[in-house]
Amino acid sequence: MTSALIVIDVQNDFCPGGNLAVAGGDEVVGPINAMMAAFDAVILTQDWHPADHLSFASNHNAEPMSTTEMPYGTQVLWPDHCIQGTNGAAFHSDLDQNRADLIIRKGYNPKIDSYSAFFENDQTTKTGLAGYLRDRGITELTFAGLALDFCVGWSALDAVKEGFAASVQIDACRAIDFDGSVDRILTEMKSAGITLIGA
Ligand code: VGL
Ligand code: ZN
């Protein structure tokens, strides 16, 4: 079996001081760096939005953390974050990028958000990650990073849908914890057969 560590969105905007700061977001960096050596492949994801992205409350004259209906369903409206090329979109400076075989960017389509590393939020448009993993013969995926209840969880759930074995290293994740989102994602991941490690 061939394994990959998929490191989700360890970017400045999700760390303390960032525009969509996750409590303790920077605390995942050390554990994630330490995990990398145990995997055949390391893949980093990067949330990568244009300034006119429709997941931003500022583009709807709405309050951050309100919701709106998009053609693909209900969308949380976030503060502006991870704008392409900004320091907020850069990886945390202590994250070991040298081990990464692939950096996959997502959320670049202004009309569709993309929590998952596999599918945009329309759950149809692919990022290309599944094809890359299959081409390399990678079958076992472990996820860590930010945020547990959005991009990590959605990625792990889609990994199972795409036929990969998925684990989440819970203690190398931090959560946004919005409106019951942590409990909901943990329940969904367990029922999908995802292995939760370090919980
Ligand atoms: C994320 C909300 C919006 C995440 C990204 O990385 O979990 N959450 N964009
Ligand atoms: Zn985003």
Short mmCIF file of C-alpha atoms in Angstrom, two decimals, residues 6-11 43-47 91 102-106 117 129 146 151 155:
data_model
loop_
_atom_site.label_atom_id
_atom_site.label_comp_id
_atom_site.label_asym_id
_atom_site.label_seq_id
_atom_site.Cartn_x
_atom_site.Cartn_y
_atom_site.Cartn_z
CA ILE A 6 -2.82 15.45 2.94
CA VAL A 7 -2.22 18.71 4.78
CA ILE A 8 -5.25 20.95 4.50
CA ASP A 9 -5.00 24.76 4.34
CA VAL A 10 -2.26 25.51 6.91
CA GLN A 11 -2.30 29.14 5.78
CA ILE A 43 0.39 16.82 -0.45
CA LEU A 44 -0.50 20.34 0.66
CA THR A 45 -3.73 22.13 -0.14
CA GLN A 46 -4.11 25.89 -0.37
CA ASP A 47 -7.40 27.80 -0.21
CA PHE A 91 1.43 28.79 4.11
CA LEU A 102 2.09 18.41 -4.85
CA ILE A 103 0.41 21.64 -3.81
CA ILE A 104 -3.23 21.68 -4.85
CA ARG A 105 -5.11 24.99 -4.92
CA LYS A 106 -8.87 25.20 -4.60
CA ALA A 117 -9.62 18.95 -1.79
CA LEU A 129 -6.61 15.33 -6.83
CA LEU A 146 -7.46 23.47 9.09
CA CYS A 151 -12.06 21.68 4.68
CA SER A 155 -11.99 16.34 2.13
#
